[in-house]
Each structure stands twice: as C-alpha cells, then as structure tokens.
Tab-separated table of N, CA and C in Angstrom:
chain	number	residue	atom	x	y	z
A	1358	UNK	N	-3.974	-3.434	-15.204
A	1358	UNK	CA	-4.262	-2.895	-14.195
A	1358	UNK	C	-3.191	-2.027	-13.709
A	1359	UNK	N	-3.631	-0.770	-13.082
A	1359	UNK	CA	-2.459	-0.088	-12.805
A	1359	UNK	C	-2.730	0.306	-10.941
A	1360	UNK	N	-1.816	0.621	-10.142
A	1360	UNK	CA	-1.595	1.258	-9.161
A	1360	UNK	C	-1.264	2.402	-9.120
A	1361	UNK	N	-1.973	3.654	-8.707
A	1361	UNK	CA	-1.488	4.976	-8.574
A	1361	UNK	C	-1.445	5.325	-7.175
A	1362	UNK	N	-0.343	5.472	-6.545
A	1362	UNK	CA	0.207	5.864	-5.260
A	1362	UNK	C	0.118	7.465	-5.433
A	1363	UNK	N	-0.082	8.236	-4.031
A	1363	UNK	CA	0.002	9.799	-4.004
A	1363	UNK	C	0.140	9.726	-2.420
A	1364	UNK	N	0.524	11.475	-2.179
A	1364	UNK	CA	0.531	11.701	-0.867
A	1364	UNK	C	1.776	11.525	0.089
A	1365	UNK	N	2.808	11.383	-0.567
A	1365	UNK	CA	4.198	11.657	-0.025
A	1365	UNK	C	4.649	12.853	0.070
A	1366	UNK	N	5.406	13.335	0.637
A	1366	UNK	CA	5.930	14.799	0.924
A	1366	UNK	C	7.148	14.931	1.901
A	1367	UNK	N	7.611	16.113	2.046
A	1367	UNK	CA	8.757	16.445	3.327
A	1367	UNK	C	7.725	16.964	4.355
A	1368	UNK	N	8.213	16.304	5.552
A	1368	UNK	CA	7.414	16.674	6.858
A	1368	UNK	C	8.281	16.605	8.113
A	1369	UNK	N	8.128	17.371	9.170
A	1369	UNK	CA	8.964	17.361	10.245
A	1369	UNK	C	8.557	15.906	11.010
A	1370	UNK	N	9.654	15.637	11.941
A	1370	UNK	CA	9.266	14.627	12.767
A	1370	UNK	C	8.100	14.928	13.686
A	1371	UNK	N	7.219	14.027	14.268
A	1371	UNK	CA	5.950	14.519	14.626
A	1371	UNK	C	4.810	14.727	13.862
A	1372	UNK	N	4.954	14.935	12.707
A	1372	UNK	CA	3.895	15.340	11.648
A	1372	UNK	C	3.284	14.016	11.271
A	1373	UNK	N	2.184	14.367	10.658
A	1373	UNK	CA	1.386	13.110	9.897
A	1373	UNK	C	1.158	13.367	8.296
A	1374	UNK	N	0.940	12.207	7.716
A	1374	UNK	CA	0.699	12.305	6.369
A	1374	UNK	C	-0.300	11.113	5.963
A	1375	UNK	N	-0.767	11.209	5.022
A	1375	UNK	CA	-1.990	10.230	4.462
A	1375	UNK	C	-1.671	9.529	3.009
A	1376	UNK	N	-1.015	8.478	3.039
A	1376	UNK	CA	-1.006	7.905	1.485
A	1376	UNK	C	-2.281	7.120	1.086
A	1377	UNK	N	-2.264	7.392	-0.315
A	1377	UNK	CA	-3.614	6.901	-1.130
A	1377	UNK	C	-3.112	5.945	-2.329
A	1378	UNK	N	-3.629	4.891	-2.586
A	1378	UNK	CA	-3.514	4.178	-3.490
A	1378	UNK	C	-4.679	3.630	-4.345
A	1379	UNK	N	-4.870	3.872	-5.562
A	1379	UNK	CA	-6.050	3.551	-6.320
A	1379	UNK	C	-6.065	2.393	-7.285
A	1380	UNK	N	-6.602	1.488	-7.487
A	1380	UNK	CA	-6.263	0.628	-8.740
A	1380	UNK	C	-7.379	0.894	-9.895
A	1381	UNK	N	-6.824	0.818	-10.906
A	1381	UNK	CA	-7.723	0.996	-12.166
A	1381	UNK	C	-7.282	0.124	-13.168
A	1382	UNK	N	-8.232	-0.102	-14.238
A	1382	UNK	CA	-7.812	-0.991	-15.348
A	1382	UNK	C	-9.042	-1.349	-15.965
A	1383	UNK	N	-9.014	-1.903	-17.329
A	1383	UNK	CA	-9.917	-2.046	-18.268
A	1383	UNK	C	-10.454	-3.446	-17.922
A	1384	UNK	N	-9.839	-4.505	-17.277
A	1384	UNK	CA	-10.039	-5.606	-17.270
A	1384	UNK	C	-11.248	-5.989	-15.808
A	1385	UNK	N	-11.744	-6.848	-15.837
A	1385	UNK	CA	-12.650	-7.092	-14.678
A	1385	UNK	C	-11.725	-7.687	-13.626
A	1386	UNK	N	-11.872	-7.136	-12.590
A	1386	UNK	CA	-10.946	-7.754	-11.346
A	1386	UNK	C	-11.434	-7.467	-9.768
A	1387	UNK	N	-11.199	-8.333	-8.956
A	1387	UNK	CA	-11.380	-7.995	-7.746
A	1387	UNK	C	-10.181	-7.899	-6.769
A	1388	UNK	N	-10.070	-7.261	-5.742
A	1388	UNK	CA	-8.967	-7.133	-5.214
A	1388	UNK	C	-8.940	-8.052	-3.600
A	1389	UNK	N	-8.097	-8.652	-3.562
A	1389	UNK	CA	-8.082	-9.447	-2.232
A	1389	UNK	C	-7.311	-8.568	-1.012
A	1390	UNK	N	-5.981	-9.010	-1.113
A	1390	UNK	CA	-4.995	-8.295	-0.107
A	1390	UNK	C	-4.367	-7.199	-0.601
A	1391	UNK	N	-4.366	-5.966	0.160
A	1391	UNK	CA	-3.543	-4.986	-0.215
A	1391	UNK	C	-2.546	-4.532	1.065
A	1392	UNK	N	-1.597	-3.969	0.504
A	1392	UNK	CA	-0.509	-3.769	1.557
A	1392	UNK	C	0.524	-2.308	1.153
A	1393	UNK	N	1.196	-2.047	2.184
A	1393	UNK	CA	2.382	-0.982	1.963
A	1393	UNK	C	3.465	-1.329	2.369
A	1394	UNK	N	4.347	-1.377	1.694
A	1394	UNK	CA	5.992	-1.608	1.764
A	1394	UNK	C	6.542	-0.234	1.680
A	1395	UNK	N	7.874	-0.441	2.308
A	1395	UNK	CA	8.897	0.706	1.941
A	1395	UNK	C	10.033	0.260	1.839
A	1396	UNK	N	10.971	1.423	1.371
A	1396	UNK	CA	12.173	1.097	0.670
A	1396	UNK	C	13.104	2.406	1.036
A	1397	UNK	N	14.044	2.270	2.071
A	1397	UNK	CA	14.878	3.486	2.536
A	1397	UNK	C	16.091	3.251	1.841
A	1398	UNK	N	16.756	4.342	1.556
A	1398	UNK	CA	18.244	4.203	0.852
A	1398	UNK	C	19.141	3.178	1.640
A	1399	UNK	N	19.635	2.212	0.698
A	1399	UNK	CA	20.514	1.292	1.186
A	1399	UNK	C	20.175	0.288	1.945
A	1400	UNK	N	18.628	0.044	2.120
A	1400	UNK	CA	17.850	-1.231	2.496
A	1400	UNK	C	16.853	-1.741	1.528
A	1401	UNK	N	16.848	-3.004	2.109
A	1401	UNK	CA	15.621	-3.484	1.545
A	1401	UNK	C	14.308	-3.276	1.402
A	1402	UNK	N	13.474	-3.678	0.566
A	1402	UNK	CA	12.212	-3.123	0.661
A	1402	UNK	C	11.360	-4.022	1.732
A	1403	UNK	N	10.736	-3.489	2.692
A	1403	UNK	CA	10.246	-3.924	3.888
A	1403	UNK	C	8.710	-3.910	3.825
A	1404	UNK	N	8.071	-4.880	4.445
A	1404	UNK	CA	6.501	-4.582	4.436
A	1404	UNK	C	6.220	-3.732	5.880
A	1405	UNK	N	5.354	-2.787	5.405
A	1405	UNK	CA	5.030	-1.799	6.504
A	1405	UNK	C	3.572	-2.251	7.287
A	1406	UNK	N	2.511	-2.555	6.262
A	1406	UNK	CA	1.414	-2.918	6.832
A	1406	UNK	C	0.333	-3.691	5.625
A	1407	UNK	N	-0.456	-4.758	5.993
A	1407	UNK	CA	-1.334	-5.165	5.012
A	1407	UNK	C	-2.776	-5.251	5.542
A	1408	UNK	N	-3.737	-5.408	4.643
A	1408	UNK	CA	-5.040	-5.630	5.017
A	1408	UNK	C	-5.669	-6.316	3.999
A	1409	UNK	N	-6.662	-7.233	4.490
A	1409	UNK	CA	-7.225	-8.282	3.733
A	1409	UNK	C	-8.709	-7.827	3.132
A	1410	UNK	N	-9.502	-8.556	2.432
A	1410	UNK	CA	-10.646	-8.010	1.908
A	1410	UNK	C	-11.684	-7.535	2.996
A	1411	UNK	N	-11.398	-8.247	4.207
A	1411	UNK	CA	-12.470	-8.378	5.338
A	1411	UNK	C	-11.874	-7.210	6.199
A	1412	UNK	N	-10.781	-6.814	6.119
A	1412	UNK	CA	-10.481	-5.337	6.705
A	1412	UNK	C	-9.506	-5.745	7.738
A	1413	UNK	N	-9.216	-7.364	7.954
A	1413	UNK	CA	-8.026	-7.458	8.695
A	1413	UNK	C	-6.875	-6.982	8.456
A	1414	UNK	N	-5.914	-6.550	9.583
A	1414	UNK	CA	-4.837	-6.036	9.418
A	1414	UNK	C	-3.531	-6.579	10.338
A	1415	UNK	N	-2.296	-6.290	9.339
A	1415	UNK	CA	-0.906	-6.377	10.434
A	1415	UNK	C	-0.296	-5.563	10.168
A	1416	UNK	N	0.640	-5.222	11.203
A	1416	UNK	CA	1.621	-4.180	10.857
A	1416	UNK	C	3.300	-4.612	11.599
A	1417	UNK	N	4.010	-3.678	10.779
A	1417	UNK	CA	5.313	-4.065	11.295
A	1417	UNK	C	5.538	-3.401	12.675
A	1418	UNK	N	6.156	-4.232	13.519
A	1418	UNK	CA	6.409	-3.495	15.038
A	1418	UNK	C	6.477	-2.130	15.047
A	1419	UNK	N	7.675	-1.705	14.027
A	1419	UNK	CA	8.324	-0.438	14.025
A	1419	UNK	C	6.996	0.928	13.631
A	1420	UNK	N	6.114	0.211	13.285
A	1420	UNK	CA	4.910	1.348	12.980
A	1420	UNK	C	3.564	1.151	13.723
A	1421	UNK	N	3.726	0.093	14.452
A	1421	UNK	CA	2.109	-0.473	15.027
A	1421	UNK	C	2.102	0.834	16.134
A	1422	UNK	N	0.696	1.239	16.370
A	1422	UNK	CA	0.506	2.235	17.141
A	1422	UNK	C	0.473	3.641	16.393
A	1423	UNK	N	1.119	3.874	15.512
A	1423	UNK	CA	1.624	5.187	14.562
A	1423	UNK	C	0.958	5.132	13.201
A	1424	UNK	N	0.686	3.948	12.587
A	1424	UNK	CA	0.398	4.030	11.270
A	1424	UNK	C	-1.107	3.036	11.442
A	1425	UNK	N	-1.999	3.595	10.349
A	1425	UNK	CA	-3.169	2.884	10.352
A	1425	UNK	C	-3.581	2.702	8.676
A	1426	UNK	N	-3.618	1.194	8.231
A	1426	UNK	CA	-4.028	1.017	6.969
A	1426	UNK	C	-5.414	0.799	6.955
A	1427	UNK	N	-6.057	1.174	5.834
A	1427	UNK	CA	-7.699	1.109	5.752
A	1427	UNK	C	-7.875	0.961	4.305
A	1428	UNK	N	-9.050	0.429	3.834
A	1428	UNK	CA	-9.274	0.394	2.419
A	1428	UNK	C	-10.604	0.965	2.251
A	1429	UNK	N	-11.213	0.853	1.084
A	1429	UNK	CA	-12.355	1.286	0.443
A	1429	UNK	C	-12.641	0.613	-0.741
A	1430	UNK	N	-13.174	-0.902	-0.507
A	1430	UNK	CA	-13.434	-1.564	-1.603
A	1430	UNK	C	-14.300	-1.122	-2.950
A	1431	UNK	N	-15.139	-0.233	-2.499
A	1431	UNK	CA	-15.747	0.310	-3.683
A	1431	UNK	C	-15.051	1.232	-4.518
A	1432	UNK	N	-13.985	1.982	-3.932
A	1432	UNK	CA	-13.280	2.808	-4.636
A	1432	UNK	C	-11.903	2.012	-4.993
A	1433	UNK	N	-11.603	0.943	-4.547
A	1433	UNK	CA	-10.799	-0.042	-4.959
A	1433	UNK	C	-9.447	0.838	-4.792
A	1434	UNK	N	-9.246	1.241	-3.354
A	1434	UNK	CA	-8.079	1.867	-2.747
A	1434	UNK	C	-7.708	1.573	-1.332
A	1435	UNK	N	-6.351	1.564	-1.088
A	1435	UNK	CA	-6.063	1.408	0.129
A	1435	UNK	C	-5.118	2.790	0.660
A	1436	UNK	N	-5.324	3.004	1.993
A	1436	UNK	CA	-4.708	4.146	2.389
A	1436	UNK	C	-3.830	3.815	3.733
A	1437	UNK	N	-2.722	4.635	3.863
A	1437	UNK	CA	-1.931	4.698	4.895
A	1437	UNK	C	-1.979	5.979	5.853
A	1438	UNK	N	-2.476	5.952	7.032
A	1438	UNK	CA	-2.480	7.135	7.516
A	1438	UNK	C	-1.332	7.043	8.560
A	1439	UNK	N	-0.448	7.838	8.587
A	1439	UNK	CA	1.032	8.130	9.172
A	1439	UNK	C	1.039	9.032	10.182
A	1440	UNK	N	1.038	8.644	11.653
A	1440	UNK	CA	1.131	9.618	12.516
A	1440	UNK	C	2.447	9.532	13.157
A	1441	UNK	N	2.913	10.494	14.060
A	1441	UNK	CA	4.106	10.602	14.822
A	1441	UNK	C	5.194	10.332	14.058
A	1442	UNK	N	5.364	10.523	12.754
A	1442	UNK	CA	6.338	10.258	11.889
A	1442	UNK	C	7.779	10.588	12.548
A	1443	UNK	N	8.903	9.738	12.246
A	1443	UNK	CA	10.016	9.548	12.609
A	1443	UNK	C	11.032	9.678	11.608
A	1444	UNK	N	12.075	10.311	11.567
A	1444	UNK	CA	13.289	10.342	10.579
A	1444	UNK	C	13.548	9.225	9.990
A	1445	UNK	N	13.348	7.921	10.472
A	1445	UNK	CA	13.476	6.497	10.246
A	1445	UNK	C	12.394	5.976	9.595
A	1446	UNK	N	11.295	6.713	9.483
A	1446	UNK	CA	10.262	6.448	8.553
A	1446	UNK	C	10.326	6.943	7.144
A	1447	UNK	N	11.637	7.839	6.789
A	1447	UNK	CA	12.137	7.955	5.379
A	1447	UNK	C	12.240	7.150	4.657
A	1448	UNK	N	11.524	7.072	3.423
A	1448	UNK	CA	11.378	6.041	2.830
A	1448	UNK	C	10.619	6.396	1.263
A	1449	UNK	N	10.901	5.494	0.206
A	1449	UNK	CA	9.899	5.263	-0.697
A	1449	UNK	C	8.895	4.482	-0.405
A	1450	UNK	N	7.452	4.734	-0.465
A	1450	UNK	CA	6.480	4.059	0.127
A	1450	UNK	C	5.874	3.285	-1.039
A	1451	UNK	N	5.648	2.107	-1.272
A	1451	UNK	CA	4.918	1.359	-2.436
A	1451	UNK	C	3.559	0.671	-2.351
A	1452	UNK	N	2.657	0.789	-2.808
A	1452	UNK	CA	1.239	-0.158	-2.498
A	1452	UNK	C	1.480	-1.363	-3.307
A	1453	UNK	N	0.709	-2.212	-2.884
A	1453	UNK	CA	0.773	-3.774	-3.552
A	1453	UNK	C	-0.699	-4.431	-3.375
A	1454	UNK	N	-1.206	-4.995	-4.628
A	1454	UNK	CA	-2.471	-5.423	-4.468
A	1454	UNK	C	-2.358	-6.829	-4.901
A	1455	UNK	N	-2.936	-7.880	-4.397
A	1455	UNK	CA	-3.322	-9.134	-5.125
A	1455	UNK	C	-4.650	-9.214	-5.260
A	1456	UNK	N	-4.686	-9.670	-6.861
A	1456	UNK	CA	-6.176	-9.633	-7.569
A	1456	UNK	C	-6.440	-10.861	-8.002
A	1457	UNK	N	-7.708	-11.168	-8.000
A	1457	UNK	CA	-8.156	-11.869	-8.902
A	1457	UNK	C	-8.719	-11.383	-10.258
A	1458	UNK	N	-8.104	-11.555	-11.412
A	1458	UNK	CA	-8.068	-10.882	-12.583
A	1458	UNK	C	-8.647	-11.616	-13.538
A	1459	UNK	N	-9.548	-10.999	-14.290
A	1459	UNK	CA	-10.283	-11.979	-15.595
A	1459	UNK	C	-9.509	-11.641	-16.840
A	1460	UNK	N	-8.915	-12.802	-17.402
A	1460	UNK	CA	-8.276	-13.007	-18.646
A	1460	UNK	C	-8.619	-14.121	-19.331
A	1461	UNK	N	-8.923	-13.934	-20.740
A	1461	UNK	CA	-9.252	-15.202	-21.541
A	1461	UNK	C	-10.670	-15.914	-20.905
A	1462	UNK	N	-11.444	-15.156	-20.221
A	1462	UNK	CA	-12.795	-15.850	-19.813
A	1462	UNK	C	-12.268	-16.532	-18.595
A	1463	UNK	N	-11.195	-16.591	-17.806
A	1463	UNK	CA	-11.002	-17.045	-16.387
A	1463	UNK	C	-10.124	-15.943	-15.705
A	1464	UNK	N	-10.517	-16.404	-14.221
A	1464	UNK	CA	-9.721	-15.401	-13.486
A	1464	UNK	C	-8.506	-16.098	-12.816
A	1465	UNK	N	-7.364	-15.204	-12.799
A	1465	UNK	CA	-6.132	-15.430	-12.488
A	1465	UNK	C	-5.720	-14.710	-11.139
A	1466	UNK	N	-4.839	-15.218	-10.322
A	1466	UNK	CA	-4.256	-14.445	-9.358
A	1466	UNK	C	-3.008	-13.790	-9.811
A	1467	UNK	N	-3.305	-12.268	-9.735
A	1467	UNK	CA	-2.172	-11.427	-10.240
A	1467	UNK	C	-1.575	-10.532	-9.032
A	1468	UNK	N	-0.692	-10.104	-9.325
A	1468	UNK	CA	-0.005	-8.879	-8.070
A	1468	UNK	C	0.404	-7.669	-8.904
A	1469	UNK	N	0.097	-6.628	-8.258
A	1469	UNK	CA	0.606	-5.333	-8.883
A	1469	UNK	C	1.162	-4.575	-7.765
A	1470	UNK	N	1.938	-3.743	-8.546
A	1470	UNK	CA	2.873	-2.678	-7.617
A	1470	UNK	C	2.552	-1.113	-8.178
A	1471	UNK	N	2.453	-0.342	-7.193
A	1471	UNK	CA	2.494	1.309	-7.530
A	1471	UNK	C	3.822	1.661	-7.576
A	1472	UNK	N	3.756	2.821	-8.351
A	1472	UNK	CA	5.245	3.541	-8.692
A	1472	UNK	C	5.813	4.122	-7.484
A	1473	UNK	N	5.515	4.056	-6.271
A	1473	UNK	CA	6.032	4.583	-5.119
A	1473	UNK	C	5.911	6.089	-4.816
A	1474	UNK	N	5.717	6.407	-3.824
A	1474	UNK	CA	5.947	7.819	-3.275
A	1474	UNK	C	6.852	7.916	-2.015
A	1475	UNK	N	7.630	9.102	-2.614
A	1475	UNK	CA	8.495	9.377	-1.496
A	1475	UNK	C	8.139	10.175	-0.024
A	1476	UNK	N	8.377	9.584	0.995
A	1476	UNK	CA	8.270	10.324	2.366
A	1476	UNK	C	9.658	10.525	2.962
A	1477	UNK	N	9.653	12.043	3.049
A	1477	UNK	CA	10.963	12.446	3.737
A	1477	UNK	C	10.489	13.030	5.259
A	1478	UNK	N	11.001	12.515	6.162
A	1478	UNK	CA	10.642	13.114	7.382
A	1478	UNK	C	12.196	13.748	8.391
A	1479	UNK	N	12.123	14.969	8.307
A	1479	UNK	CA	13.098	15.743	8.744
A	1479	UNK	C	13.172	15.699	10.484
A	1480	UNK	N	14.097	15.810	10.978
A	1480	UNK	CA	14.485	15.842	12.542
A	1480	UNK	C	14.548	17.284	13.021
C-alpha cells in the first residue's frame, strides 16, 4: 500500500491551499483513521488533524477554525483544506492512514505514511 500526497506549494500569508492524499495498492484493505501531520525545520513532527471512518474530526488548537480535514472513502483519499495560512504553518506535511490490510488470508492492522509535501508560507 502506498500513500501519495500532493498539493503543497509556496503561498503568501492569508492564502489557501488544499492537500490531497490517496491510498493505493494491490492488497485488499480498508482504511480506518486518517490524519495529517507536519514537521517544521528544527521541530518534531506534530499532529495537525485526524478523521475516523465515520467522519469525526480532531484538530490541533493552532489550526482549529482555519484547516478542515475531510475524506472520500470511495476514493480512499483524505484532504486538508488550509485557509488563512500563516508563516508558522510552513512545514512538510505528511498524511497517515491506519488500515485493516489483508495478508496471508487474514486482516492485520497496519499504518502507512505518505512521502510528504512542502508547504511554505511567506509573510
């Protein structure tokens, strides 16, 4: 299974961006929780937002009210709409998915990460 993230870029403060992440693979799997994390230079990776299969969401307080996480279960995708971007939002953004993945005739809980997409917000 692979997660392919896209949508990053260079924007000015106050602008918007939409990140996308799509899961694909040859094994049979279904996706449980999905999330976005970010890692800024010199800082540890931190959780930005997460969403469960039913669509319940949680946000870091620093992005609450500006970012919206959503998912499309049919497309096996998760999105992050980022509005009113600030320079402190500059980071590499990673998507993550917790799966039930079929291997050797049984389902196992697995976790995958996307490759990261860079978001740079200039002041």
